[in-house]
Short mmCIF file of C-alpha atoms and ligand atoms in Angstrom, two decimals:
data_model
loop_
_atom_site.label_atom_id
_atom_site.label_comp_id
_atom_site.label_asym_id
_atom_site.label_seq_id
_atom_site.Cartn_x
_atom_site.Cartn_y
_atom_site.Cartn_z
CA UNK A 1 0.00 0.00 0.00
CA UNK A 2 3.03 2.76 -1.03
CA UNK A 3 1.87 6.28 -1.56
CA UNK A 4 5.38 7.01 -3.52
CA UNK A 5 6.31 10.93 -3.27
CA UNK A 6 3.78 11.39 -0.21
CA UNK A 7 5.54 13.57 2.42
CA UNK A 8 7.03 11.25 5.72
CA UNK A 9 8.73 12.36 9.23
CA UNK A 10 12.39 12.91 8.45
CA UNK A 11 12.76 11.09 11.82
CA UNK A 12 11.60 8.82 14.77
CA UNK A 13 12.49 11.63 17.00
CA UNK A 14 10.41 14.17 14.66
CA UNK A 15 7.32 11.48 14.66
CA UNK A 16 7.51 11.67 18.51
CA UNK A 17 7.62 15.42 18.46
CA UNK A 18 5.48 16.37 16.29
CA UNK A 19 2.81 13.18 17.92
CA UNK A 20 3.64 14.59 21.36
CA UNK A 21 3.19 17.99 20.11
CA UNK A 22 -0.64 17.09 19.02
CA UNK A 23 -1.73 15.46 22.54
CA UNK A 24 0.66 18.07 25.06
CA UNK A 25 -2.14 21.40 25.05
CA UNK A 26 -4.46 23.05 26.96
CA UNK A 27 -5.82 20.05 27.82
CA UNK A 28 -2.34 19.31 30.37
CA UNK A 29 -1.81 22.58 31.87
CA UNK A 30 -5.28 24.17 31.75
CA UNK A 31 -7.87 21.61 31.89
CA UNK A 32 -6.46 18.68 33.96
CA UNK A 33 -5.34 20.75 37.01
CA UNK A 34 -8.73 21.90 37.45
CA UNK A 35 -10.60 18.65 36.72
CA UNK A 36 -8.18 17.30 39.04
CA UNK A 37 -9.00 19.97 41.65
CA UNK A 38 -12.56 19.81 41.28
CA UNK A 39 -12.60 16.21 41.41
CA UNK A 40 -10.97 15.70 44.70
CA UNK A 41 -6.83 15.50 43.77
CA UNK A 42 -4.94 12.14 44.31
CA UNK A 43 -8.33 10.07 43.48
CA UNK A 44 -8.92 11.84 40.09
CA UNK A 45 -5.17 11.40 39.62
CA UNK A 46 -4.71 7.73 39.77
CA UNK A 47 -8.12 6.82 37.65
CA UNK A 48 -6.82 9.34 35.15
CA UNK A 49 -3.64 7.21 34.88
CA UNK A 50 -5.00 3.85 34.72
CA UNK A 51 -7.64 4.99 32.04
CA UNK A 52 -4.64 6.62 30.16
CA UNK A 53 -2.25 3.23 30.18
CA UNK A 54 -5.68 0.21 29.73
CA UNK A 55 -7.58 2.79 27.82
CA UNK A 56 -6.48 5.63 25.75
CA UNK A 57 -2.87 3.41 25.15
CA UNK A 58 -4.41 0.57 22.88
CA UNK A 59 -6.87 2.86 21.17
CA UNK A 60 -4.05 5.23 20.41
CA UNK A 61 -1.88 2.05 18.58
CA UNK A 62 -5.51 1.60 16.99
CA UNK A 63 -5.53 4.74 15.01
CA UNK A 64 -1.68 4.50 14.38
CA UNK A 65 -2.32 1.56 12.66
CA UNK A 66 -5.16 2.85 9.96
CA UNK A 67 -2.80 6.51 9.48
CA UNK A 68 0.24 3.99 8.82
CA UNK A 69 -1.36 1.22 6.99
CA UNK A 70 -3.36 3.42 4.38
CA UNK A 71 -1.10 6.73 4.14
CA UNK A 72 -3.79 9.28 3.75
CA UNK A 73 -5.97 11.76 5.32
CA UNK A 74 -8.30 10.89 7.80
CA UNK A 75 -11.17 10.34 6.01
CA UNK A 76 -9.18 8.30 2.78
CA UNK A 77 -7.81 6.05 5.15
CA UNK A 78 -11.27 4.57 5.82
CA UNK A 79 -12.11 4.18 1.89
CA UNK A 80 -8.45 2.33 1.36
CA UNK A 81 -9.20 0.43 4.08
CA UNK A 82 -12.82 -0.80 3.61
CA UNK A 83 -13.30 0.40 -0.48
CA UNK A 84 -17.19 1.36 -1.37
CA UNK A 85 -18.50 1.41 2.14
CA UNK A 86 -19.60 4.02 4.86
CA UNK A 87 -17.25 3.40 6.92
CA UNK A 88 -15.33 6.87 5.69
CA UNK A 89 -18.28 9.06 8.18
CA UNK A 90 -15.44 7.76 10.85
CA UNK A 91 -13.13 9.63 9.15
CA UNK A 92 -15.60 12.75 8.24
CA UNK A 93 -16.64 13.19 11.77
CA UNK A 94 -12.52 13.30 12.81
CA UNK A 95 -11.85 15.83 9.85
CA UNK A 96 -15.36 18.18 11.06
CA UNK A 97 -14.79 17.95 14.65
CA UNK A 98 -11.03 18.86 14.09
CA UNK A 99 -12.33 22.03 12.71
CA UNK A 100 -14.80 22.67 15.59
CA UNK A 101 -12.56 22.34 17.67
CA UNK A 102 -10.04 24.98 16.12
CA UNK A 103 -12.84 27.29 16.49
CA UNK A 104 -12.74 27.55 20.39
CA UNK A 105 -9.35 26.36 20.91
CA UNK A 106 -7.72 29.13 18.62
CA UNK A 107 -9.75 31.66 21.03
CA UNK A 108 -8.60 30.63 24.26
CA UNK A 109 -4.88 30.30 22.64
CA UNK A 110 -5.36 33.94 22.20
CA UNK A 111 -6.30 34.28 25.65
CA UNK A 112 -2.94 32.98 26.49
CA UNK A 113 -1.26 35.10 24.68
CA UNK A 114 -2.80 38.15 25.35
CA UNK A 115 -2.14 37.46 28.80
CA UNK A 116 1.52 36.92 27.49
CA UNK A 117 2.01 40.17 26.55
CA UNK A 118 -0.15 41.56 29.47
CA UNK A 119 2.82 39.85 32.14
CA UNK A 120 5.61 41.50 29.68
CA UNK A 121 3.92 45.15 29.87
CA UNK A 122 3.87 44.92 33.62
CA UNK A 123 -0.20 45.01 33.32
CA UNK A 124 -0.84 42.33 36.02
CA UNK A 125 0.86 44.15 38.69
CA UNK A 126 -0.12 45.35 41.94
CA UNK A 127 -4.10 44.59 41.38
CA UNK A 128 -6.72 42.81 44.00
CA UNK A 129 -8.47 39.39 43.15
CA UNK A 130 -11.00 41.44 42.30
CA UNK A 131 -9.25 43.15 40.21
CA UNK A 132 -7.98 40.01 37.97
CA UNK A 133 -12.00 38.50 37.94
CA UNK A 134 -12.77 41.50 36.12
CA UNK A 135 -10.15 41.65 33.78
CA UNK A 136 -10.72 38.39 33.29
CA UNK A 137 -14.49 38.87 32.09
CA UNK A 138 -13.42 42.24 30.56
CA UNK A 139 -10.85 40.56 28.27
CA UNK A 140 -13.13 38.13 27.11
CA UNK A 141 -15.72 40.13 26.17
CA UNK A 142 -13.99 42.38 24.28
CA UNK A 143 -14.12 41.24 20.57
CA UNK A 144 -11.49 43.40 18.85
CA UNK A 145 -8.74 42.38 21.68
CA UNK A 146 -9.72 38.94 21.43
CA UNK A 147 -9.96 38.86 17.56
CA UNK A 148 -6.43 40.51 17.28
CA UNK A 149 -4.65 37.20 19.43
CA UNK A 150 -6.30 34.57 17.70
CA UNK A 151 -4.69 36.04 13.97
CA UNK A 152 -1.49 36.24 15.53
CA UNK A 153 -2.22 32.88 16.40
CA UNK A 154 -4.01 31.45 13.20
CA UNK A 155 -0.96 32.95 11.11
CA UNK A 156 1.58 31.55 13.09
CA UNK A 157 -0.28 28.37 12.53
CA UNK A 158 -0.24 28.87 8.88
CA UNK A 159 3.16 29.68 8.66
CA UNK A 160 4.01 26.31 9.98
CA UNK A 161 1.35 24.63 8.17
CA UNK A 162 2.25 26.47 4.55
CA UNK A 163 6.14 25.28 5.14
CA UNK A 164 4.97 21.34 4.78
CA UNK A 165 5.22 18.29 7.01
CA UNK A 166 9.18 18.32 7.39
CA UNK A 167 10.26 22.02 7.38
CA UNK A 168 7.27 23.10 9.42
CA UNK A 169 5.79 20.56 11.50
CA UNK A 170 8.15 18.49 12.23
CA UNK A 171 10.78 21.05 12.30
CA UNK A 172 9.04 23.38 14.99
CA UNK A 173 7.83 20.49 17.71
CA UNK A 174 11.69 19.31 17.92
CA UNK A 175 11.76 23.05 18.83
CA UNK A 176 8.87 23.84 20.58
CA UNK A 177 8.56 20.38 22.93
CA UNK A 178 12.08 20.77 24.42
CA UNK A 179 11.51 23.92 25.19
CA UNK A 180 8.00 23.28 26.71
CA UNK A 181 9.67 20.91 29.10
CA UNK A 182 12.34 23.05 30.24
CA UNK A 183 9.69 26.03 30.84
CA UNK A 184 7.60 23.12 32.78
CA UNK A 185 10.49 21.86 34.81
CA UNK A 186 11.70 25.73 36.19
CA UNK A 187 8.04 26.29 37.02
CA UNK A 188 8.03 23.20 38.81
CA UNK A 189 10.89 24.20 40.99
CA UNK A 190 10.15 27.48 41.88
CA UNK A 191 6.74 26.30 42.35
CA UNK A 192 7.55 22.92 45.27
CA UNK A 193 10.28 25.06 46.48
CA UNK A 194 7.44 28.01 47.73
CA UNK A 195 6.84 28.26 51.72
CA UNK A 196 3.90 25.75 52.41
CA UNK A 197 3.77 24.02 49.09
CA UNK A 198 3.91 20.53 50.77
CA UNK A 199 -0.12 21.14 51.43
CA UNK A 200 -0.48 21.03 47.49
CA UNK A 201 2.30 18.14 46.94
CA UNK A 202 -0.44 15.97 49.83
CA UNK A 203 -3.82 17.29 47.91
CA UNK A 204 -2.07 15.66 44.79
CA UNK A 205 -0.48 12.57 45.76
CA UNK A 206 -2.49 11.52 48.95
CA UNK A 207 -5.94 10.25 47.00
CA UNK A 208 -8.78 10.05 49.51
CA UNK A 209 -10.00 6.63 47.20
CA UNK A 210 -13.79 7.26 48.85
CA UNK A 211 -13.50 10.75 46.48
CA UNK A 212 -13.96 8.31 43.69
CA UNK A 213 -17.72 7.60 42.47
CA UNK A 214 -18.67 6.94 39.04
CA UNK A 215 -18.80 10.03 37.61
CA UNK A 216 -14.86 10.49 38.85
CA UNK A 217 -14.16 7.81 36.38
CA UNK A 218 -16.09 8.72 33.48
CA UNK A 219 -14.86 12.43 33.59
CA UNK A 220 -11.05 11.01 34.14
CA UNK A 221 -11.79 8.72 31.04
CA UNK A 222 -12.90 11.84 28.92
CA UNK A 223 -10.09 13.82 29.97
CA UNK A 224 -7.66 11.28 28.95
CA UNK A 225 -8.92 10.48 25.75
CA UNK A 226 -8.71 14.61 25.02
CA UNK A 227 -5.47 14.95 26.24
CA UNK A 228 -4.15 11.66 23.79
CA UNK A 229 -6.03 13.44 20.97
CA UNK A 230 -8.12 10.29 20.18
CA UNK A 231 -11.26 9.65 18.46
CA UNK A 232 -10.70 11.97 15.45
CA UNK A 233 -8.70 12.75 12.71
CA UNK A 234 -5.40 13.92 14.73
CA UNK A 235 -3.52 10.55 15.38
CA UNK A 236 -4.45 8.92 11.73
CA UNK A 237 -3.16 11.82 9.69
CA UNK A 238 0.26 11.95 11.93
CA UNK A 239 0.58 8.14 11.46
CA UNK A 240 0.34 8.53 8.06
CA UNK A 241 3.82 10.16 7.97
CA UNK A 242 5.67 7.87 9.96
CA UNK A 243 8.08 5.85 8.32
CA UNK A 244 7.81 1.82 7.66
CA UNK A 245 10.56 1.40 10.63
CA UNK A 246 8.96 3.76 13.06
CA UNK A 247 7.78 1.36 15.85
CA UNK A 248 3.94 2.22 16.55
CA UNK A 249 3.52 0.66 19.90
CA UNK A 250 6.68 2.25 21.11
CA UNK A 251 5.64 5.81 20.29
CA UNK A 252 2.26 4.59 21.33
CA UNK A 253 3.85 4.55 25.08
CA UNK A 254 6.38 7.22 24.94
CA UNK A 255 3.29 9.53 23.93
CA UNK A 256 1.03 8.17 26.89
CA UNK A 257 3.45 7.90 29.34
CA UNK A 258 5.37 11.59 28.64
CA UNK A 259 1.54 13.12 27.94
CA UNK A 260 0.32 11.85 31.24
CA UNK A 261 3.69 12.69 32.25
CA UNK A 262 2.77 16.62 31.26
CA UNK A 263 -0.42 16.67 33.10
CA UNK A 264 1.02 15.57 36.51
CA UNK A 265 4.00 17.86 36.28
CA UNK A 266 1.43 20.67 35.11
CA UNK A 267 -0.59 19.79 38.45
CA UNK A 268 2.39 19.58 40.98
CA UNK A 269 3.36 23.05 39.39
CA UNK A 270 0.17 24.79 40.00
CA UNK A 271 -1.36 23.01 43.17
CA UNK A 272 1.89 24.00 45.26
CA UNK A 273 1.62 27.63 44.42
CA UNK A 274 -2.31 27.28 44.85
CA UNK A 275 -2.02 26.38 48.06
CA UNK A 276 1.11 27.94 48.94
CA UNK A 277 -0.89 31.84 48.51
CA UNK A 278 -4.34 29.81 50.45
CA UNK A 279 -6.59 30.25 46.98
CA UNK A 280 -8.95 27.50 46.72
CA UNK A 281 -7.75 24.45 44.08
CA UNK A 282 -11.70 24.21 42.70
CA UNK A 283 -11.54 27.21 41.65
CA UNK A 284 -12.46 25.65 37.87
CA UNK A 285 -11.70 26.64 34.29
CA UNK A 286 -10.81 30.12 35.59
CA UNK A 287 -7.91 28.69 37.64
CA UNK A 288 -4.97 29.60 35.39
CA UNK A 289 -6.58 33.11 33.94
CA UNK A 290 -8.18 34.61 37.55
CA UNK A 291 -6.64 32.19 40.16
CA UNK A 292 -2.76 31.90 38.89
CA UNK A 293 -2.29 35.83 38.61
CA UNK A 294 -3.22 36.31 42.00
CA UNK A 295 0.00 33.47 42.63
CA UNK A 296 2.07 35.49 40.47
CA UNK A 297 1.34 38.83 41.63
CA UNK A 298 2.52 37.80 45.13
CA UNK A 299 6.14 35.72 43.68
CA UNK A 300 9.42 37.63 43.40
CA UNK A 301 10.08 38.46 40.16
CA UNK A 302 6.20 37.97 39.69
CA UNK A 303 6.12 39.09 35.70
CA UNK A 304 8.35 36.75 34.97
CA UNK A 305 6.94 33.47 35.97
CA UNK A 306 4.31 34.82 34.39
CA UNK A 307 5.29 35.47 31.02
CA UNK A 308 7.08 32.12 31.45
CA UNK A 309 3.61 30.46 32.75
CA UNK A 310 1.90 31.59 29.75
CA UNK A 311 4.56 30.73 27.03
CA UNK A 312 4.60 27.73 28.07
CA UNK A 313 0.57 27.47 27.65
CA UNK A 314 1.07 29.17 24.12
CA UNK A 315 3.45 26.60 23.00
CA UNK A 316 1.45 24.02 24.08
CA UNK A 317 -1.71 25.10 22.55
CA UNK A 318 -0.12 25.88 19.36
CA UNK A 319 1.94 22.72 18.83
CA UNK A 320 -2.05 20.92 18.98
CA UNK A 321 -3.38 23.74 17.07
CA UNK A 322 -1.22 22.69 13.98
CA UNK A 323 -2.47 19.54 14.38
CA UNK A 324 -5.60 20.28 13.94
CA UNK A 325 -5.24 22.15 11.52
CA UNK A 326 -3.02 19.74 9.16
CA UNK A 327 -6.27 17.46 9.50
CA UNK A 328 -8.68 19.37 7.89
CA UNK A 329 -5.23 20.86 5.60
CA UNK A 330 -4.72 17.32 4.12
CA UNK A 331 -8.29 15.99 3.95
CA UNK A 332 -8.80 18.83 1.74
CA UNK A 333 -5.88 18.83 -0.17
CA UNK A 334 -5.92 14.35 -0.80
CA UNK A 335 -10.15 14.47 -1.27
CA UNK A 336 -10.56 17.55 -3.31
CA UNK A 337 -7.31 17.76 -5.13
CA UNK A 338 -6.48 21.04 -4.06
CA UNK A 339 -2.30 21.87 -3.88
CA UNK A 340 -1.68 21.65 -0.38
CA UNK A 341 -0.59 25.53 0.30
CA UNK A 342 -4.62 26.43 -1.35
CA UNK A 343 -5.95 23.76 0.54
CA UNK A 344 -3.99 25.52 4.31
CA UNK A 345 -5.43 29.17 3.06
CA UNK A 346 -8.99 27.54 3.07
CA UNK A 347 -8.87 26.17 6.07
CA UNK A 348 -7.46 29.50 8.09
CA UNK A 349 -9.64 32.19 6.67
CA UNK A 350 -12.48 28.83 7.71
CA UNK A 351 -10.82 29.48 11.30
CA UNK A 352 -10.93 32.98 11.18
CA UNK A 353 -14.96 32.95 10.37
CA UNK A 354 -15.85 30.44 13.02
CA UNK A 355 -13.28 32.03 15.68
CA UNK A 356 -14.71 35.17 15.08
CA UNK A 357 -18.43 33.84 15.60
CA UNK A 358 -17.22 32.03 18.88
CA UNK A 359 -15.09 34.87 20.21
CA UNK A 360 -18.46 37.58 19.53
CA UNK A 361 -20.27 34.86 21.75
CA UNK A 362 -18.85 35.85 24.68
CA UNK A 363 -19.75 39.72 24.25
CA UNK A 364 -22.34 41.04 22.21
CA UNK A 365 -23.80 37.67 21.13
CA UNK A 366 -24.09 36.44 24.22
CA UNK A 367 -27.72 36.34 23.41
CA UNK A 368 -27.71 34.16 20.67
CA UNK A 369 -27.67 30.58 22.29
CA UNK A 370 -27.95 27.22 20.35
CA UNK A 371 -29.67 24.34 22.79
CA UNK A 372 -28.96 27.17 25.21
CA UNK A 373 -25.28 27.25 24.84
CA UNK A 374 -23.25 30.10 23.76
CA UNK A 375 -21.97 28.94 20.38
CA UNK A 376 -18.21 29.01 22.34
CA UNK A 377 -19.79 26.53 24.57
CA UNK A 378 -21.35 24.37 22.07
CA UNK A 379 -18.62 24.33 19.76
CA UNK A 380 -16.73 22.53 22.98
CA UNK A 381 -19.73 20.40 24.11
CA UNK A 382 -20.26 18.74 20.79
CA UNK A 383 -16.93 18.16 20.16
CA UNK A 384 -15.35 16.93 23.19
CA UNK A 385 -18.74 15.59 24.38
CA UNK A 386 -19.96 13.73 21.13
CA UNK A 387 -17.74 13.72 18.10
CA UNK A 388 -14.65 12.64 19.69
CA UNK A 389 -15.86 9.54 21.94
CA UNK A 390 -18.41 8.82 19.21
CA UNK A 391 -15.32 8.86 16.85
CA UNK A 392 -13.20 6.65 19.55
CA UNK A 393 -16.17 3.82 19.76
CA UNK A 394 -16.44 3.96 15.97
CA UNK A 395 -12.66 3.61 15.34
CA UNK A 396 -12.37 0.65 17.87
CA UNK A 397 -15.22 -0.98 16.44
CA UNK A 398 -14.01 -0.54 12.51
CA UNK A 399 -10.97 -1.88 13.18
CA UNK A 400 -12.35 -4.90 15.73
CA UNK A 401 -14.76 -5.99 13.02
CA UNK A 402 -13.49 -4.80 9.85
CA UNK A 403 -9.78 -5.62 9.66
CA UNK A 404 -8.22 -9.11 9.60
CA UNK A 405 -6.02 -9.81 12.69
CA UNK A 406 -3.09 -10.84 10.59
CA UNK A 407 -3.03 -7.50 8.98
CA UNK A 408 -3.11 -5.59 12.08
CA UNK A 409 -0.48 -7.28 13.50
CA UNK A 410 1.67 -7.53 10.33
CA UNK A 411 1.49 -3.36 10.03
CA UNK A 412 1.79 -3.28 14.10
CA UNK A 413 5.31 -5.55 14.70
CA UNK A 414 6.51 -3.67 11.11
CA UNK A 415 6.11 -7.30 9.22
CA UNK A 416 7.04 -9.01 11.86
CA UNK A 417 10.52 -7.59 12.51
CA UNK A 418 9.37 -6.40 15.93
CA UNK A 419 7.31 -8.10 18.53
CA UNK A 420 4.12 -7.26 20.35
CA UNK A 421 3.68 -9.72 23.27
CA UNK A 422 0.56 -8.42 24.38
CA UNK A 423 -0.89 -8.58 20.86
CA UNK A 424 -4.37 -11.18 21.58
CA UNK A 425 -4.83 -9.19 24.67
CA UNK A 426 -4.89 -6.13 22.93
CA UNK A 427 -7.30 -7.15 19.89
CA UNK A 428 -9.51 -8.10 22.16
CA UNK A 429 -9.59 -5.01 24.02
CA UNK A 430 -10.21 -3.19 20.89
CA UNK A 431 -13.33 -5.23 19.71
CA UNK A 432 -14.96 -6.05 23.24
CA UNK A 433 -13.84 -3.55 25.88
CA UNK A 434 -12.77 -0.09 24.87
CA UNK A 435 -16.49 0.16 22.36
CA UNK A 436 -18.43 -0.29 25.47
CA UNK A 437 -16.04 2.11 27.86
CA UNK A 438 -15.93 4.88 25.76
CA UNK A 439 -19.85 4.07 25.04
CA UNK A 440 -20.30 4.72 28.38
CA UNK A 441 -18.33 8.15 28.59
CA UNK A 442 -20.37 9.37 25.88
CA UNK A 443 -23.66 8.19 27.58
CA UNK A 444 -22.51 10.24 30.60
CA UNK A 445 -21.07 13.67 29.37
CA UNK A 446 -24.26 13.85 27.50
CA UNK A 447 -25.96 13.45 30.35
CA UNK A 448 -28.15 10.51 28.75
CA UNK A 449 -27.32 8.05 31.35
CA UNK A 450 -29.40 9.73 33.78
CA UNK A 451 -32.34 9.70 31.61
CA UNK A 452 -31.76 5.65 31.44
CA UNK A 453 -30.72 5.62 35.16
CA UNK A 454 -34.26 6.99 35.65
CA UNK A 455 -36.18 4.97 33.09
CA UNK A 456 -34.84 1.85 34.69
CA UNK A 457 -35.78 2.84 38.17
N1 PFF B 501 -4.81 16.87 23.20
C1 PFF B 501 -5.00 18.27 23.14
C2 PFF B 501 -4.87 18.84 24.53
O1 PFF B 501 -4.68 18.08 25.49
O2 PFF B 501 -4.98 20.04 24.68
C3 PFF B 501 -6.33 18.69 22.58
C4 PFF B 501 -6.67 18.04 21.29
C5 PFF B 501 -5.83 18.23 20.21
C6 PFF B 501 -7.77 17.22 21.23
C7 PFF B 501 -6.09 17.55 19.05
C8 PFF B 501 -8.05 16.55 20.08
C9 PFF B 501 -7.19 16.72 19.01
F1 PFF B 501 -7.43 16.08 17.90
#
């Protein structure tokens, strides 16, 4: 199944990069400290991990193997792989919610910079809590301000996007990932070495394992299938560049592990300082924009963390961001047989409109409310709520019926010149378990279990 003169990852070390690069993001540093916080620390913790390794692991070698085996775009890979069927709406769903998704995610990557340049003016100095609440709301309600981050960040996308698989995607995460670790790792210092931080170190690693009830699990499960990027488009179009020695189950783990690895290291940076300056860790999705200023504000050489807090966030959100965007990029560019650099200007100026729309929704639309969500909010609900576990199930279940064991394992151990000891175990996983798991997560962040939770009682 060549595809001679198709772009590939100059390296293994690019392929881990630029793989790492697409599940490292918000999701790490913004959204699992405060699910973790919420949730009750340690106990979210540890059911995040194990749902990471059993679960989001061997769905994540799952999607390697259709990106690797077919070489094409997300939604191709399902019509090389089963010809004249259906089962390409897998692949349509990855491509649309990929694009969704850039339409809130390129907003809140503005946030982060904006806030960037805020710590470098000196702007988040010497102000009240109150003081950073309203800021907060002010920022995000102001269209123009908000409108002028997310271009820098769409073009800066582009840029990297429009300069091809080698020379820009692969060629900024070898930049941009070491770096995001070092910025990690200093935060991380200065953060356990603060007066009082072992009060956030005990919140983390102490779980209290009553905290856990059912809906602990299901919302660690969703979180770690969005922080692995799985269930759309993401993982199958990276795949597809990796070269016929890359070993998938290896990069498989290194991404897991060194993701999950992220999210802890994100927590034991912020829950130290948290609790360090006595702010509550529950604070929620405003922890890092209202909560972590008021941390800052108080630290030596406050600015500075900051700006180096928020670069780090920026990196991490745009490493994803071209991710997403190469997604809908090649779908485009292999379906519709458009040159790849038309096919990139399509899909910004897309971005651009459906940021915009998003970014008014928090100020002057606020009004305007699709099944009563802001269309910021639903843009995030359907996508991280439907699309992707409905695009999980769908993948586990293609490739558990569809595809002859012999062929998965051929492309999995590279035709046979590596082994996979684990191999029976892990097919089936794929065609019994993982369906019915991420089922289940889908039945709960909709909220539809309750309605069958009733109906049975
Ligand atoms: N994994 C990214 C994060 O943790 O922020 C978010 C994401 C990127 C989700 C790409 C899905 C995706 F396809």
């Amino acid at each position: 199944m060549e595809n001679i003169g198709r772009a590939t990852f100059g390296s293994k070390f690019g392929a881990l990069m630029a793989t790492l690069g697409t599940a490292v993001g918000l999701g790490n540093i913004w959204r699992f400290p405060y699910m973790c916080g919420a949730n009750g620390g340690g106990a979210f913790l540890f059911v995040f991990l194990l749902c990471a390794l059993l679960l989001g692991l061997p769905v994540m070698i799952t999607e390697f193997f259709i990106g690797r085996h077919s070489k094409k775009n997300a939604t191709g890979a399902f019509d090389v792989l089963a010809p004249g069927t259906h089962w390409n709406v897998i692949g349509f769903n990855g491509v649309l919610a990929a694009f969704l998704i850039l339409g809130f995610y390129t907003v809140v990557s503005g946030w982060t910079m904006g806030y960037m340049f805020q710590s470098l003016s000196g702007s988040l100095n010497g102000k009240t809590a109150d003081d950073f609440t309203s800021d907060f709301s002010l920022f995000i309600s102001s269209a123009p301000r908000l409108m002028f981050w997310t271009v820098i960040v769409v073009i800066m996308t582009h840029y990297i996007i429009y300069s091809g698989v080698k020379k820009g995607i692969e060629r900024s995460a070898k930049f941009m990932m070491p770096l995001l670790f070092i910025v990690l790792f200093a935060l991380t210092i200065r953060s356990i070495t603060l007066p009082g931080a072992k009060a956030g170190l005990q919140f983390l690693f102490n779980p209290d394992f009553s905290k856990i009830t059912s809906a602990t699990i299901l919302s660690a499960m969703g979180q770690s299938f969005f922080s692995l990027s799985i269930g759309m488009g993401c993982l199958i179009t990276y795949s597809s560049y990796f070269g016929k020695t890359t070993n998938i189950q290896t990069t498989a783990f290194q991404v897991t592990l060194l993701d999950t690895f992220v999210a802890v290291l994100a927590s034991v940076m912020i829950f130290p300082a948290v609790f360090s300056f006595g702010i509550q860790p529950t604070a929620g999705a405003e922890l890092v924009f209202i909560t972590l200023p008021n941390v800052f504000e108080q630290l030596p050489l406050g600015n500075l963390w900051a700006f180096v807090f928020y670069l780090l966030l920026a990196v991490a959100a745009i490493t994803s961001i071209i991710s997403l965007h190469e997604v809908v990029t090649l779908y485009i560019h292999e379906e519709h047989h458009v040159t790849r650099k038309k096919a990139a200007i399509y899909v910004s100026a897309g971005i651009l409109v459906l940021a915009s729309i998003s970014s008014l929704s928090l100020g002057i639309w606020k009004e305007y409310t699709l099944f009563g969500l802001t269309f910021f909010d639903f843009l995030d609900y359907i996508t991280a709520k439907i699309m992707l576990p409905f695009g999980g199930m769908m993948i586990c279940i293609f490739v558990g019926r569809r595809i002859e064991k012999k062929i998965l394992k051929e492309e999995l151990t590279n035709k046979g010149t590596t082994s996979f000891y684990f191999f029976n175990i892990y097919a089936f996983f794929i065609k019994h378990i993982a369906p019915v798991a991420i089922g289940l997560i889908f039945l709960y962040e909709t909220g539809l279990i309750h309605w069958i939770m009733n109906l049975l009682n």
